[in-house]
């Protein structure tokens, strides 16, 4: 039995935020304006409000200027469009985030498409998704990029909690390794598979129509689960020594959060595993800040 390295996303995110904050400090102390992040929240979904508050706090931590735009739950598509267009035009705004999900009268994609691709902090604009597929583009979807940094941490010699900087964690080459991504959403599954391919992994994408996901999982050196079903991936599916990334955030009836992977059982077999909460979630926010700084530099 292995003792899995717990991939503490809060700790790793703090390294990322520290790195960004020191870069922003250099910019502002040389007289330049700070990067700006605009967050558009439509309605009062409690989970969205919590996420937006977390993003605001991290943006402040990085020294960014923040622009919070809150629209009523009854907002029309035209009102959201005008909010996005004003952020596109605002020269102090480098990154724009439209918090999802939107109230049911609004369709997300036509609104997301209005965001200037060079200010697309979430990396979800079709242009940025297309550039990702071509292996180009600098603004990439936050959650999958956060997963890759956690995978880099897993393979690095860096121990969580030790004194370290972001530069101690190098991008890992996954040549010869098998990866499975469970889930094929535009937000997580598909871009995660693309990023793993970019690192030379041999990638299987499993989804709701895949037969026998367990067998595919048992062969995988890297498992990324983004399904949205609590403990969907059983501990017995995990290959000894695998690196296991749990993207899922599921609210149980008890009010507790659970991931998509049976944590205790999987951690007895994995070499490294992310907890839920405190794994991928903080990394998603940190990558939003990184994208905003990237957008600032253009
Ligand atoms: P989604 O609903 O868009 O996609 C879920 C995917 O799971 C689909 O592609 C579907 O094919 C697959 N799936 C569904 N049922 C399945 C089954 N029985 N067997 C195999 N595959 C199945 O969800 P998403 O936006 O990709 O998010 C997935 C999970 O990740 C959710 O729990 C979400 O809350 C979480 N999430 C977390 C973060 C974070 O920052 N930690 C970010 C985004 C999403």
PDB file of N, CA and C and ligand atoms in Angstrom, residues 51 143 182-189 206-210 213 225-229 232 246-250 258 260 279-285, ligand 1:
ATOM      1  N   UNK A  51     -18.354  31.911  -4.631  1.00  0.00           N
ATOM      2  CA  UNK A  51     -17.237  31.802  -5.585  1.00  0.00           C
ATOM      3  C   UNK A  51     -16.721  33.191  -5.962  1.00  0.00           C
ATOM      4  N   UNK A 143      -9.665  25.648 -14.883  1.00  0.00           N
ATOM      5  CA  UNK A 143      -9.684  24.394 -14.111  1.00  0.00           C
ATOM      6  C   UNK A 143      -8.703  23.358 -14.693  1.00  0.00           C
ATOM      7  N   UNK A 182     -12.276  11.516 -17.167  1.00  0.00           N
ATOM      8  CA  UNK A 182     -13.671  11.069 -17.121  1.00  0.00           C
ATOM      9  C   UNK A 182     -14.543  12.319 -17.119  1.00  0.00           C
ATOM     10  N   UNK A 183     -15.306  12.494 -18.200  1.00  0.00           N
ATOM     11  CA  UNK A 183     -16.072  13.729 -18.423  1.00  0.00           C
ATOM     12  C   UNK A 183     -15.554  14.384 -19.690  1.00  0.00           C
ATOM     13  N   UNK A 184     -16.482  14.959 -20.461  1.00  0.00           N
ATOM     14  CA  UNK A 184     -16.074  15.573 -21.742  1.00  0.00           C
ATOM     15  C   UNK A 184     -16.682  16.957 -21.912  1.00  0.00           C
ATOM     16  N   UNK A 185     -16.817  17.691 -20.810  1.00  0.00           N
ATOM     17  CA  UNK A 185     -17.374  19.046 -20.939  1.00  0.00           C
ATOM     18  C   UNK A 185     -16.341  19.977 -21.559  1.00  0.00           C
ATOM     19  N   UNK A 186     -16.864  21.087 -22.108  1.00  0.00           N
ATOM     20  CA  UNK A 186     -15.998  22.137 -22.663  1.00  0.00           C
ATOM     21  C   UNK A 186     -15.215  22.813 -21.545  1.00  0.00           C
ATOM     22  N   UNK A 187     -15.844  22.846 -20.350  1.00  0.00           N
ATOM     23  CA  UNK A 187     -15.235  23.522 -19.204  1.00  0.00           C
ATOM     24  C   UNK A 187     -14.034  22.747 -18.662  1.00  0.00           C
ATOM     25  N   UNK A 188     -14.152  21.421 -18.583  1.00  0.00           N
ATOM     26  CA  UNK A 188     -13.101  20.643 -17.937  1.00  0.00           C
ATOM     27  C   UNK A 188     -12.580  19.487 -18.814  1.00  0.00           C
ATOM     28  N   UNK A 189     -13.443  18.527 -19.107  1.00  0.00           N
ATOM     29  CA  UNK A 189     -12.977  17.268 -19.703  1.00  0.00           C
ATOM     30  C   UNK A 189     -12.199  17.442 -20.995  1.00  0.00           C
ATOM     31  N   UNK A 206     -13.296   9.281 -21.211  1.00  0.00           N
ATOM     32  CA  UNK A 206     -14.484   8.478 -20.899  1.00  0.00           C
ATOM     33  C   UNK A 206     -15.635   9.422 -20.562  1.00  0.00           C
ATOM     34  N   UNK A 207     -16.847   8.959 -20.797  1.00  0.00           N
ATOM     35  CA  UNK A 207     -18.024   9.827 -20.571  1.00  0.00           C
ATOM     36  C   UNK A 207     -19.239   8.963 -20.308  1.00  0.00           C
ATOM     37  N   UNK A 208     -20.405   9.586 -20.336  1.00  0.00           N
ATOM     38  CA  UNK A 208     -21.623   8.876 -19.915  1.00  0.00           C
ATOM     39  C   UNK A 208     -21.984   7.708 -20.837  1.00  0.00           C
ATOM     40  N   UNK A 209     -21.426   7.674 -22.039  1.00  0.00           N
ATOM     41  CA  UNK A 209     -21.751   6.575 -22.966  1.00  0.00           C
ATOM     42  C   UNK A 209     -20.605   5.563 -23.070  1.00  0.00           C
ATOM     43  N   UNK A 210     -19.593   5.693 -22.239  1.00  0.00           N
ATOM     44  CA  UNK A 210     -18.437   4.782 -22.298  1.00  0.00           C
ATOM     45  C   UNK A 210     -18.755   3.492 -21.546  1.00  0.00           C
ATOM     46  N   UNK A 213     -15.737   1.879 -17.700  1.00  0.00           N
ATOM     47  CA  UNK A 213     -14.756   2.918 -17.352  1.00  0.00           C
ATOM     48  C   UNK A 213     -13.738   2.361 -16.349  1.00  0.00           C
ATOM     49  N   UNK A 225     -10.924  13.148 -12.909  1.00  0.00           N
ATOM     50  CA  UNK A 225     -12.366  12.887 -12.884  1.00  0.00           C
ATOM     51  C   UNK A 225     -13.136  14.196 -12.807  1.00  0.00           C
ATOM     52  N   UNK A 226     -14.006  14.425 -13.801  1.00  0.00           N
ATOM     53  CA  UNK A 226     -14.857  15.636 -13.839  1.00  0.00           C
ATOM     54  C   UNK A 226     -16.236  15.188 -14.295  1.00  0.00           C
ATOM     55  N   UNK A 227     -16.949  14.524 -13.393  1.00  0.00           N
ATOM     56  CA  UNK A 227     -18.212  13.870 -13.730  1.00  0.00           C
ATOM     57  C   UNK A 227     -19.397  14.586 -13.081  1.00  0.00           C
ATOM     58  N   UNK A 228     -19.237  14.944 -11.811  1.00  0.00           N
ATOM     59  CA  UNK A 228     -20.350  15.548 -11.076  1.00  0.00           C
ATOM     60  C   UNK A 228     -21.227  14.519 -10.389  1.00  0.00           C
ATOM     61  N   UNK A 229     -20.667  13.323 -10.112  1.00  0.00           N
ATOM     62  CA  UNK A 229     -21.396  12.290  -9.359  1.00  0.00           C
ATOM     63  C   UNK A 229     -20.518  11.898  -8.167  1.00  0.00           C
ATOM     64  N   UNK A 232     -18.003   8.617  -7.777  1.00  0.00           N
ATOM     65  CA  UNK A 232     -18.245   7.811  -8.983  1.00  0.00           C
ATOM     66  C   UNK A 232     -17.074   6.847  -9.220  1.00  0.00           C
ATOM     67  N   UNK A 246      -9.164  15.000  -8.641  1.00  0.00           N
ATOM     68  CA  UNK A 246     -10.622  14.973  -8.473  1.00  0.00           C
ATOM     69  C   UNK A 246     -11.177  16.383  -8.667  1.00  0.00           C
ATOM     70  N   UNK A 247     -11.825  16.593  -9.809  1.00  0.00           N
ATOM     71  CA  UNK A 247     -12.370  17.927 -10.113  1.00  0.00           C
ATOM     72  C   UNK A 247     -13.758  18.113  -9.483  1.00  0.00           C
ATOM     73  N   UNK A 248     -14.440  17.026  -9.254  1.00  0.00           N
ATOM     74  CA  UNK A 248     -15.844  17.082  -8.832  1.00  0.00           C
ATOM     75  C   UNK A 248     -16.067  17.856  -7.540  1.00  0.00           C
ATOM     76  N   UNK A 249     -17.148  18.622  -7.543  1.00  0.00           N
ATOM     77  CA  UNK A 249     -17.601  19.277  -6.307  1.00  0.00           C
ATOM     78  C   UNK A 249     -19.088  18.961  -6.206  1.00  0.00           C
ATOM     79  N   UNK A 250     -19.426  18.074  -5.303  1.00  0.00           N
ATOM     80  CA  UNK A 250     -20.823  17.646  -5.168  1.00  0.00           C
ATOM     81  C   UNK A 250     -21.289  17.923  -3.748  1.00  0.00           C
ATOM     82  N   UNK A 258     -18.457  16.495  -1.515  1.00  0.00           N
ATOM     83  CA  UNK A 258     -17.759  15.259  -1.885  1.00  0.00           C
ATOM     84  C   UNK A 258     -17.240  15.395  -3.298  1.00  0.00           C
ATOM     85  N   UNK A 260     -15.626  13.397  -6.928  1.00  0.00           N
ATOM     86  CA  UNK A 260     -16.087  12.338  -7.832  1.00  0.00           C
ATOM     87  C   UNK A 260     -15.363  11.023  -7.565  1.00  0.00           C
ATOM     88  N   UNK A 279      -8.579  21.036  -3.221  1.00  0.00           N
ATOM     89  CA  UNK A 279      -7.667  20.516  -4.246  1.00  0.00           C
ATOM     90  C   UNK A 279      -7.722  21.383  -5.491  1.00  0.00           C
ATOM     91  N   UNK A 280      -8.580  20.976  -6.429  1.00  0.00           N
ATOM     92  CA  UNK A 280      -8.674  21.679  -7.716  1.00  0.00           C
ATOM     93  C   UNK A 280      -9.321  23.066  -7.562  1.00  0.00           C
ATOM     94  N   UNK A 281     -10.288  23.200  -6.648  1.00  0.00           N
ATOM     95  CA  UNK A 281     -11.032  24.462  -6.517  1.00  0.00           C
ATOM     96  C   UNK A 281     -10.128  25.686  -6.368  1.00  0.00           C
ATOM     97  N   UNK A 282      -9.234  25.709  -5.371  1.00  0.00           N
ATOM     98  CA  UNK A 282      -8.366  26.887  -5.215  1.00  0.00           C
ATOM     99  C   UNK A 282      -7.462  27.118  -6.431  1.00  0.00           C
ATOM    100  N   UNK A 283      -7.113  26.026  -7.125  1.00  0.00           N
ATOM    101  CA  UNK A 283      -6.254  26.179  -8.309  1.00  0.00           C
ATOM    102  C   UNK A 283      -6.997  26.872  -9.450  1.00  0.00           C
ATOM    103  N   UNK A 284      -8.297  26.592  -9.551  1.00  0.00           N
ATOM    104  CA  UNK A 284      -9.109  27.241 -10.591  1.00  0.00           C
ATOM    105  C   UNK A 284      -9.070  28.760 -10.394  1.00  0.00           C
ATOM    106  N   UNK A 285      -9.225  29.183  -9.150  1.00  0.00           N
ATOM    107  CA  UNK A 285      -9.215  30.628  -8.857  1.00  0.00           C
ATOM    108  C   UNK A 285      -7.827  31.209  -9.144  1.00  0.00           C
TER     109      UNK A 285
HETATM  110  P1  LIG B   1     -20.765  18.617 -16.900  1.00  0.00           P
HETATM  111  O1  LIG B   1     -22.069  18.197 -16.313  1.00  0.00           O
HETATM  112  O2  LIG B   1     -20.733  19.648 -17.964  1.00  0.00           O
HETATM  113  O3  LIG B   1     -20.035  17.331 -17.488  1.00  0.00           O
HETATM  114  C1  LIG B   1     -20.035  16.120 -16.801  1.00  0.00           C
HETATM  115  C2  LIG B   1     -19.415  15.073 -17.681  1.00  0.00           C
HETATM  116  O4  LIG B   1     -19.493  13.841 -16.977  1.00  0.00           O
HETATM  117  C3  LIG B   1     -20.125  14.896 -19.011  1.00  0.00           C
HETATM  118  O5  LIG B   1     -19.210  15.048 -20.049  1.00  0.00           O
HETATM  119  C4  LIG B   1     -20.666  13.476 -18.977  1.00  0.00           C
HETATM  120  O6  LIG B   1     -20.439  12.774 -20.197  1.00  0.00           O
HETATM  121  C5  LIG B   1     -19.880  12.823 -17.861  1.00  0.00           C
HETATM  122  N1  LIG B   1     -20.756  11.893 -17.157  1.00  0.00           N
HETATM  123  C6  LIG B   1     -21.969  12.121 -16.620  1.00  0.00           C
HETATM  124  N2  LIG B   1     -22.471  10.980 -16.101  1.00  0.00           N
HETATM  125  C7  LIG B   1     -21.561  10.026 -16.311  1.00  0.00           C
HETATM  126  C8  LIG B   1     -21.514   8.636 -16.034  1.00  0.00           C
HETATM  127  N3  LIG B   1     -22.514   8.001 -15.407  1.00  0.00           N
HETATM  128  N4  LIG B   1     -20.413   7.972 -16.426  1.00  0.00           N
HETATM  129  C9  LIG B   1     -19.400   8.596 -17.037  1.00  0.00           C
HETATM  130  N5  LIG B   1     -19.389   9.888 -17.337  1.00  0.00           N
HETATM  131  C10 LIG B   1     -20.460  10.600 -16.989  1.00  0.00           C
HETATM  132  O7  LIG B   1     -19.847  19.014 -15.671  1.00  0.00           O
HETATM  133  P2  LIG B   1     -18.470  19.844 -15.582  1.00  0.00           P
HETATM  134  O8  LIG B   1     -18.767  21.278 -15.722  1.00  0.00           O
HETATM  135  O9  LIG B   1     -17.446  19.231 -16.453  1.00  0.00           O
HETATM  136  O10 LIG B   1     -18.110  19.581 -14.055  1.00  0.00           O
HETATM  137  C11 LIG B   1     -17.884  18.280 -13.561  1.00  0.00           C
HETATM  138  C12 LIG B   1     -17.699  18.336 -12.066  1.00  0.00           C
HETATM  139  O11 LIG B   1     -16.590  19.176 -11.769  1.00  0.00           O
HETATM  140  C13 LIG B   1     -18.883  18.946 -11.293  1.00  0.00           C
HETATM  141  O12 LIG B   1     -18.954  18.317 -10.041  1.00  0.00           O
HETATM  142  C14 LIG B   1     -18.469  20.385 -11.121  1.00  0.00           C
HETATM  143  O13 LIG B   1     -19.069  20.989  -9.984  1.00  0.00           O
HETATM  144  C15 LIG B   1     -16.993  20.232 -10.919  1.00  0.00           C
HETATM  145  N6  LIG B   1     -16.198  21.411 -11.279  1.00  0.00           N
HETATM  146  C16 LIG B   1     -15.282  21.797 -10.376  1.00  0.00           C
HETATM  147  C17 LIG B   1     -14.450  22.853 -10.660  1.00  0.00           C
HETATM  148  C18 LIG B   1     -13.399  23.245  -9.682  1.00  0.00           C
HETATM  149  O14 LIG B   1     -12.872  24.329  -9.754  1.00  0.00           O
HETATM  150  N7  LIG B   1     -13.043  22.352  -8.760  1.00  0.00           N
HETATM  151  C19 LIG B   1     -14.575  23.549 -11.873  1.00  0.00           C
HETATM  152  C20 LIG B   1     -15.519  23.111 -12.786  1.00  0.00           C
HETATM  153  C21 LIG B   1     -16.326  22.032 -12.487  1.00  0.00           C
END
